[in-house]
Coordinates of C-alpha atoms in Angstrom, one line a residue:
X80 CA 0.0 0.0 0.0
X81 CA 1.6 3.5 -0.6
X82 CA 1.9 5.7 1.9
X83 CA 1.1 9.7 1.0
X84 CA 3.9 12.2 1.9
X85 CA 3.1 14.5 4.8
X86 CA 2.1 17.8 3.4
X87 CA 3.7 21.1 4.6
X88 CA 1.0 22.0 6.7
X89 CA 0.7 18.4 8.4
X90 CA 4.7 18.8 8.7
X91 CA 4.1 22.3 10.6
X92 CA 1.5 20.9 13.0
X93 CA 3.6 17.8 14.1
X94 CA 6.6 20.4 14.1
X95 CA 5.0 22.6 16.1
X96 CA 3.8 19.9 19.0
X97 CA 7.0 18.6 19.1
X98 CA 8.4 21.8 19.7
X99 CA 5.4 23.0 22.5
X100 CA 6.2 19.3 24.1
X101 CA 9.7 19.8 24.4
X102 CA 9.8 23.2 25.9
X103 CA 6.7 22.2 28.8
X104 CA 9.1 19.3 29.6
X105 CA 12.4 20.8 29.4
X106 CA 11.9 24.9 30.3
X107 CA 13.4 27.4 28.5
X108 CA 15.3 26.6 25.4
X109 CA 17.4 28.8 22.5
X110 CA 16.6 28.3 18.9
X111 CA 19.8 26.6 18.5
X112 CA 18.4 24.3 21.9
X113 CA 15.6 24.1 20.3
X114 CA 16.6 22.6 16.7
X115 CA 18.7 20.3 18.2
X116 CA 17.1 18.5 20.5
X117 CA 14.0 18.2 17.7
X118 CA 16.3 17.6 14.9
X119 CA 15.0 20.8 12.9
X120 CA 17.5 23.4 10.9
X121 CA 18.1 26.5 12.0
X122 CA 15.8 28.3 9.5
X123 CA 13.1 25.8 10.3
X124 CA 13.2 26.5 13.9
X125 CA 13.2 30.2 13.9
X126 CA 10.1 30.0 11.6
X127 CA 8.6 27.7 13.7
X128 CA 9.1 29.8 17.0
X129 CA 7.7 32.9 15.1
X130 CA 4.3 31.2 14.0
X131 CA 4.3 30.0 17.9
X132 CA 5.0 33.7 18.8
X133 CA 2.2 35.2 16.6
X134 CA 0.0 32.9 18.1
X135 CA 0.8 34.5 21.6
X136 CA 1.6 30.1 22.4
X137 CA 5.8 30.9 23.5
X138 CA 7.4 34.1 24.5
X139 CA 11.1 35.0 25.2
X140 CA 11.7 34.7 28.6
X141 CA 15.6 35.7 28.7
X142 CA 18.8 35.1 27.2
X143 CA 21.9 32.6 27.0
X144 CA 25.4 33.7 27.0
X145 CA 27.1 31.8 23.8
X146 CA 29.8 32.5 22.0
X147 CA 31.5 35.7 20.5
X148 CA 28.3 36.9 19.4
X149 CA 25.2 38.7 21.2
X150 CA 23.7 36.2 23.7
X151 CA 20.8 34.1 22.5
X152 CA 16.8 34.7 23.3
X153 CA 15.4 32.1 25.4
X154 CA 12.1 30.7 24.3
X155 CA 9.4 28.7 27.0
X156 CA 5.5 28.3 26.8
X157 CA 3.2 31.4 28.0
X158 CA 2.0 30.0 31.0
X159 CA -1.9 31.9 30.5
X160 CA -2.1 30.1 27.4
X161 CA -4.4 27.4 28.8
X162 CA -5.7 26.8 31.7
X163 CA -6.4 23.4 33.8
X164 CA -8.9 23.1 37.1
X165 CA -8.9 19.7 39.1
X166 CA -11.7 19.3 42.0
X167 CA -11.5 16.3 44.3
X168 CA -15.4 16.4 45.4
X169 CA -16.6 13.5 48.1
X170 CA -19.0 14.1 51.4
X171 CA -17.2 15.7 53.5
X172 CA -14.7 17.4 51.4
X173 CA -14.2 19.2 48.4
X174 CA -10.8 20.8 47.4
X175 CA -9.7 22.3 44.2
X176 CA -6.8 23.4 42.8
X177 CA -6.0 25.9 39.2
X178 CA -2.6 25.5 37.2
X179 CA -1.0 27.4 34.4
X180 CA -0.1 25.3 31.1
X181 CA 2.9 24.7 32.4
X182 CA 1.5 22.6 35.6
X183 CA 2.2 25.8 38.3
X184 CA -0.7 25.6 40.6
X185 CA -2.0 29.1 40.6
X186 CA -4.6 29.0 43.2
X187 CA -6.5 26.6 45.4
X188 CA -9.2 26.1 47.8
X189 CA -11.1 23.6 50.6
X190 CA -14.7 23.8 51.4
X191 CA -17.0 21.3 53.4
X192 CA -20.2 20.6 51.3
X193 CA -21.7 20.0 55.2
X194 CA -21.4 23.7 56.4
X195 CA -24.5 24.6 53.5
X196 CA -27.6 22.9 53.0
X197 CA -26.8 23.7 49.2
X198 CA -23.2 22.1 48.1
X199 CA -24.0 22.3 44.5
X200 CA -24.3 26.5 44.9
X201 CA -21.2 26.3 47.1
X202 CA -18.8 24.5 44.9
X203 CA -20.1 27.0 42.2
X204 CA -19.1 29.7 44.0
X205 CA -16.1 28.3 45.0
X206 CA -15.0 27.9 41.1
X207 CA -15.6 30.9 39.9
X208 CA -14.0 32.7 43.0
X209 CA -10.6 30.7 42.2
X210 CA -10.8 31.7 38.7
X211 CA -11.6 35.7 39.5
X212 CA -8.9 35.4 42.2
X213 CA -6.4 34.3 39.6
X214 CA -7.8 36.3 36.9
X215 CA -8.5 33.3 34.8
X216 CA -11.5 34.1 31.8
X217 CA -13.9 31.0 31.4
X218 CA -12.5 31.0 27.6
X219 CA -8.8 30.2 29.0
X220 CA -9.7 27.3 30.7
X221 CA -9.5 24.0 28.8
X222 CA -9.6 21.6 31.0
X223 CA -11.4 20.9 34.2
X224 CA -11.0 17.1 35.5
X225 CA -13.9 16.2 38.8
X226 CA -12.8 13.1 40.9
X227 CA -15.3 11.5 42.7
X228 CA -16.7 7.9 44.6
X229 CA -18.2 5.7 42.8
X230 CA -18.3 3.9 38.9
X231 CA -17.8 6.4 36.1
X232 CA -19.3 5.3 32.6
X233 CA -16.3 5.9 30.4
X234 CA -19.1 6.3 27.8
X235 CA -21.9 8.8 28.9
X236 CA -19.8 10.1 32.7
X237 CA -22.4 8.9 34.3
X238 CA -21.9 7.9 37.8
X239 CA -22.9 4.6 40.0
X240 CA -22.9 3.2 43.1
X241 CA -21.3 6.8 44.7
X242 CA -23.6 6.5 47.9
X243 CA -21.7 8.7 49.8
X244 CA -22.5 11.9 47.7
X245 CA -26.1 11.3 47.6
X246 CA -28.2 13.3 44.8
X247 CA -25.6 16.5 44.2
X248 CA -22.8 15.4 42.3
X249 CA -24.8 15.2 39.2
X250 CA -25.9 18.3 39.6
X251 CA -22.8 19.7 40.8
X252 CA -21.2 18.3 37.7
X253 CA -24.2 19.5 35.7
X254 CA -23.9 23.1 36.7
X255 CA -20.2 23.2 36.3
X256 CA -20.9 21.8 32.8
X257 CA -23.2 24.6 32.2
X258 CA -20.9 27.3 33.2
X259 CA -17.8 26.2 31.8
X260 CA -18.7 23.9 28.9
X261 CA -17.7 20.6 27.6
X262 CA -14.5 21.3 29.0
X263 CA -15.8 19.7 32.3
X264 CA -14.9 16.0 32.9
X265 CA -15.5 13.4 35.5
X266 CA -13.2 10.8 36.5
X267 CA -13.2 7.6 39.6
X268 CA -11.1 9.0 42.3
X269 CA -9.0 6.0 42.6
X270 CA -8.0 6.1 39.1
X271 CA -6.2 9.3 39.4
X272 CA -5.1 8.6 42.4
X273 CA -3.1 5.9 40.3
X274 CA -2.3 8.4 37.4
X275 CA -0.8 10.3 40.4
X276 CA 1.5 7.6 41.5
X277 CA 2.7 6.2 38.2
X278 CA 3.7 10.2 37.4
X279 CA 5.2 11.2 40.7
X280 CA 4.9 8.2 43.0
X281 CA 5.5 4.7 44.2
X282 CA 4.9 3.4 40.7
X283 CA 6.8 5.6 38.6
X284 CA 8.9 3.4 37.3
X285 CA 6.3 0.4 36.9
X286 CA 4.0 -0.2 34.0
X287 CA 2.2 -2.8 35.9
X288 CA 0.5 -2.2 38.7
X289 CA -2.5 -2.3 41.3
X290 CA -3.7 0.9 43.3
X291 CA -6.1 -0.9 46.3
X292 CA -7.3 2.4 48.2
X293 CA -8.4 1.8 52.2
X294 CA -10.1 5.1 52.7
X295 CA -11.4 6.4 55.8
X296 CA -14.7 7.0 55.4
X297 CA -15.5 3.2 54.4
X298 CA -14.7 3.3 50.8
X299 CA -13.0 0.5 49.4
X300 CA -11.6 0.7 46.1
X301 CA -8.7 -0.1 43.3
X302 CA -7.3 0.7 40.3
X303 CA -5.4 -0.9 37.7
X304 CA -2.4 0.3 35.7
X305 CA -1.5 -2.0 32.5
X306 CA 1.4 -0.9 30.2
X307 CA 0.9 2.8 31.7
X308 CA -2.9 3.2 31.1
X309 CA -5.4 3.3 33.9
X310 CA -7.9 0.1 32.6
X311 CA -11.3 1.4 33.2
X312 CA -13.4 -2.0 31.8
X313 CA -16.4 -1.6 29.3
X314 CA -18.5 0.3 31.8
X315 CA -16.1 1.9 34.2
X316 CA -16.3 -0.9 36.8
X317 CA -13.0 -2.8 36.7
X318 CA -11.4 -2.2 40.3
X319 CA -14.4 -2.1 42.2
X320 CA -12.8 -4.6 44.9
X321 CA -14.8 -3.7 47.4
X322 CA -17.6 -6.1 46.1
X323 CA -15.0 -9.0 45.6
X324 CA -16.1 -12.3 47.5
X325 CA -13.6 -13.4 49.5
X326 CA -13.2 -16.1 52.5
X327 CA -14.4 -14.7 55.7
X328 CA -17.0 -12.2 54.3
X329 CA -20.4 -12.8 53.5
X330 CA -21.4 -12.6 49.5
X331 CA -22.7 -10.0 47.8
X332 CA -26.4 -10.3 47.0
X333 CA -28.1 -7.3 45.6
X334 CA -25.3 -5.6 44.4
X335 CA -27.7 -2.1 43.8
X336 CA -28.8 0.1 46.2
X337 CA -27.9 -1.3 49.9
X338 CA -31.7 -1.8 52.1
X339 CA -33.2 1.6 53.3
X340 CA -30.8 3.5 51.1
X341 CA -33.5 5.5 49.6
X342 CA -35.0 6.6 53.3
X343 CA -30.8 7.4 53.8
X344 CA -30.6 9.6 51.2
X345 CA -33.3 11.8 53.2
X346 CA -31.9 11.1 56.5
X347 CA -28.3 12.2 54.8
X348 CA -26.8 8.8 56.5
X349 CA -24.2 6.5 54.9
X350 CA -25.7 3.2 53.7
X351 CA -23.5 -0.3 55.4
X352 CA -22.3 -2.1 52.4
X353 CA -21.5 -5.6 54.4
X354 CA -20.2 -7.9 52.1
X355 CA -17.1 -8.9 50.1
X356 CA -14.2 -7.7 50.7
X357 CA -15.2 -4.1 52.1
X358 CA -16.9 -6.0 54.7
X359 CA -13.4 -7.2 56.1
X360 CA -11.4 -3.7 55.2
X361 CA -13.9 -1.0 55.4
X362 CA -13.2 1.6 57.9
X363 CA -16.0 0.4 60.7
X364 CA -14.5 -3.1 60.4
X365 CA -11.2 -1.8 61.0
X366 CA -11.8 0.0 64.0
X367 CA -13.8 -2.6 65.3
X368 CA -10.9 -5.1 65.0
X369 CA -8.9 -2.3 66.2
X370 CA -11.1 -2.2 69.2
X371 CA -11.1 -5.2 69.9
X372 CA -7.2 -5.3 70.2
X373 CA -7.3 -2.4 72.3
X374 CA -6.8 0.4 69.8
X375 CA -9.4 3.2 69.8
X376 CA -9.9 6.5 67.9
X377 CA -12.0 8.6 66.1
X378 CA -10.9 7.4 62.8
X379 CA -8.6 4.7 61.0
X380 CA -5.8 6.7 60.2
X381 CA -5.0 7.3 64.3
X382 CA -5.8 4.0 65.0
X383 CA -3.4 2.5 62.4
X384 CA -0.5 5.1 63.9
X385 CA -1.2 4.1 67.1
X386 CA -0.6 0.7 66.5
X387 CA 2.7 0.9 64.7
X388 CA 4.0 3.0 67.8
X389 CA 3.2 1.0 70.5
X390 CA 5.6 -1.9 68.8
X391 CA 5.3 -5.2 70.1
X392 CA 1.5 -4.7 71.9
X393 CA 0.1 -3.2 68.5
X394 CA 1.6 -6.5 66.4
X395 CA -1.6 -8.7 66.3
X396 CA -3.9 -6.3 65.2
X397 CA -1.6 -5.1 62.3
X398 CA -1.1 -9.0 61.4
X399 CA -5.3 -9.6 61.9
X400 CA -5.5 -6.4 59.3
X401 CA -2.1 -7.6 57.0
X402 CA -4.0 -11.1 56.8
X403 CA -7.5 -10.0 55.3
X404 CA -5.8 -7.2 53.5
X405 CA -3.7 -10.0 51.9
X406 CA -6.9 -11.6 50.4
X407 CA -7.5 -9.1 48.5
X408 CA -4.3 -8.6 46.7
X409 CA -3.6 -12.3 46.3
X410 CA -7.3 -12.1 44.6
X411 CA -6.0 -9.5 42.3
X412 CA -2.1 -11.0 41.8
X413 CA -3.9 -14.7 40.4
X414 CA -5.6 -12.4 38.1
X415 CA -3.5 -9.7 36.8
X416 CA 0.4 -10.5 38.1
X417 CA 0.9 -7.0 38.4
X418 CA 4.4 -7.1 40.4
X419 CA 3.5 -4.0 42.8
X420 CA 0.7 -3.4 44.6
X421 CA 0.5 0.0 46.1
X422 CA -1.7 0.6 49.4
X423 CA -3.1 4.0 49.1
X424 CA -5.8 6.3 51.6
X425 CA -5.7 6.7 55.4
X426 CA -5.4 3.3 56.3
X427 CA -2.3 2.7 54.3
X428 CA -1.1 6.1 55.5
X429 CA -1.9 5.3 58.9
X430 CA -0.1 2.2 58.9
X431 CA 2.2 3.1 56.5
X432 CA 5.4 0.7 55.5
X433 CA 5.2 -1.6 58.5
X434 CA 1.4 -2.6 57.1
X435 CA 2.7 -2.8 53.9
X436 CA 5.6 -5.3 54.6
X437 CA 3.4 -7.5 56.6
X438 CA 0.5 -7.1 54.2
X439 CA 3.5 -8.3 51.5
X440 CA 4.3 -11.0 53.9
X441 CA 1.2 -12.4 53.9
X442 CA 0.1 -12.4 50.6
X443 CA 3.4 -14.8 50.0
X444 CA 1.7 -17.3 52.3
X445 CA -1.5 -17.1 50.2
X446 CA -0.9 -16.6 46.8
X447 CA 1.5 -18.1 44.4
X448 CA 2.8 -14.7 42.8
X449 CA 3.7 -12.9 45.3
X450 CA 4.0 -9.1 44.8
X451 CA 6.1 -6.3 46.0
X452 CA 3.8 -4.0 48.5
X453 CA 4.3 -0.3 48.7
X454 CA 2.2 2.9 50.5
X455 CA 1.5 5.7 48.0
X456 CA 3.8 8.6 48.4
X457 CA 1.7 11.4 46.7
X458 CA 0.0 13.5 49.1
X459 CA -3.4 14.5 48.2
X460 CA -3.5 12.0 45.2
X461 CA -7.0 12.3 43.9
X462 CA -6.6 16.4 43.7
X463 CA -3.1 15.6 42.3
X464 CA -3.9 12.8 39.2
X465 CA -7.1 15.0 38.7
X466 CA -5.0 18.1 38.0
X467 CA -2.6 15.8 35.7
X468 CA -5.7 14.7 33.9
X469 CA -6.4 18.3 33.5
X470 CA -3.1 19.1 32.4
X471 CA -2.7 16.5 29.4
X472 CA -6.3 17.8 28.2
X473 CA -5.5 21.7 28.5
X474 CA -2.6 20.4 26.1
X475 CA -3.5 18.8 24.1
X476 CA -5.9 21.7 23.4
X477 CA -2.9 24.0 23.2
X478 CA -1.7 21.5 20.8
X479 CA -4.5 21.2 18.6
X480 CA -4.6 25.0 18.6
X481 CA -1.8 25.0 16.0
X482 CA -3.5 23.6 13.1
X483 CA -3.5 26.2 10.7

């Protein structure tokens, strides 16, 4: 089959990118920097920083010292080119963060959707105060990435099963949607979190691997990272581990709405999901075992610190947790071999490398491919893999912006 040559304006565009990718990766760059490192002659190069110029897309920043002759112009990306929003929204938090193009976070800000009984107005305001703040326009925003609970249709961005949020985040997403456009996009929580750690964290240098998220408001959750792509499944679903049947938990039955959820949603209480492997991991099963070791606190990160201090006494309750925490990742390792398995949220924070080696330990004893264990290292990773996600969008806008 013959292949068509690339025509001059198809040459420019790909020209262009490269050059745009090259100087948000690397920073500053001369003409001279810039043709070598993307191959181009000298006379391509300063034509191609010229179009990018009149497009108001690069600027000179400074100059290089060279040789004998006058120094040479710097070149980097105008940072108000595009702009990219990230909002981590769950129950009893909602935090948001603004970047430039070039990934510096401009602004930011923390709200609790409990101090109003309207969230979705609140979150609204919210936004568009971080964006006056900054003096952001609507129009240079490209990108806006929501992580939230729950199943995300990769489809339609619908979202299931995200109990703790009740009615509003639909309609939170909705009005954002209708105030800042299409640009608006909702993602599962976890799976940033895991575009998080395979950027910046413990699986940066790991195609393969397995996110399981211990979070302490009862949410159970993973993700899965296959040859550096999140895997999502057909409808959004594949992670949910919290509904995996393991031994020692009862079996999920009606895998819908949990009884009474409907007189919940009034009541604004959190539905008991009970079964599978949430019912052995979830946060009021871990202070319960916690309890009944001797361990109390308000929550599961304390109770998990506590435990690793107090050495020797706290060693059967961290091996109780290591053991049915081990179920699940053995579950995962038969299927998917990943090689690491990182423990992420405040029960993995909480117990942080000592839970991680026994949790390691004892998925060896279980399972016949044993993997290595880490705790995330990316603080705030849903707010952190939802700004990335925000990022590589806002680009790739800036990118397509080129075509002539």
């Amino acid at each position: 089959m013959s292949r068509r040559p690339g025509t001059p304006r198809l040459l420019r565009q790909l020209n262009d990118r490269a050059a745009l990718e090259l100087l948000l990766a690397s920073g500053p760059l001369t003409r001279t920097q810039l043709g070598q490192e993307t191959g181009l002659s000298k006379v391509t190069a300063s034509q191609l920083l010229a179009r990018l110029e009149e497009r108001r897309l690069v600027h000179v920043v400074g100059s290089q010292a060279g040789g004998r002759g006058p120094n040479a112009a710097l070149y980097a990306v105008v940072p108000s080119s595009a702009y990219a929003l990230a909002l981590d929204i769950r129950a009893g938090e909602v935090t948001g963060a603004l970047a430039d193009i070039t990934g510096q976070i401009t602004g930011e800000f923390t709200l609790d959707p409990g101090d109003t009984p309207d969230p979705v107005a609140q979150v609204n305001r919210a936004v568009k105060r971080l964006l006056q703040t900054c003096e952001v326009l609507p129009d240079r925003l490209s990108a806006c990435t929501i992580g939230t609970p729950g199943v995300v249709d990769p489809r339609s961005g619908a979202v299931r099963f995200s109990f703790d949020l009740h009615t509003w985040l639909e309609d939170a997403f909705q009005a954002l949607r209708t105030d800042l456009g299409p640009v608006v996009r909702i993602e599962n929580d976890v799976n940033l979190a895991a575009l998080a750690e395979h950027a910046e964290g413990a699986g940066e240098d790991v195609s393969d691997f397995a996110l399981i998220w211990l979070g302490g408001g009862g949410g159970v959750g993973m993700a899965i990272m296959l040859d550096d792509r999140v895997h999502w499944g057909t409808t959004g679903g594949a992670g949910e581990i919290g509904y995996l049947p393991v031994p020692g938990a009862p079996l999920p039955g009606d895998v819908g709405l949990p009884a009474g959820y409907q007189s919940m949603r009034r009541t604004q209480e959190r539905p008991t999901i009970a079964h599978g492997f949430q019912a052995l991991v979830g946060a009021q099963e871990i202070l319960a075992l916690g309890e009944s070791h001797g361990f109390t606190g308000k929550n599961v990160g304390d109770v998990l610190t506590t435990a690793v201090a107090a050495g020797a006494p706290g060693e059967g309750f961290l091996d109780e947790l290591a053991e049915r925490i081990a179920r699940g990742v053995a579950a995962v390792c038969v299927v998917l071999d990943p090689g690491l398995v990182v423990l992420g949220g405040e029960v993995a924070q909480g117990g942080g490398d000592d839970l991680a080696r026994r949790v390691a330990d004892a998925a060896a004893r279980i399972g016949p491919n044993a993997p290595q264990v880490s705790v995330g290292r990316v603080e705030a990773p849903v707010l952190r893999g939802a700004l990335l996600s925000a990022l590589q969008h806002a680009r790739e806008d800036v990118f397509d912006s080129t075509v002539e």
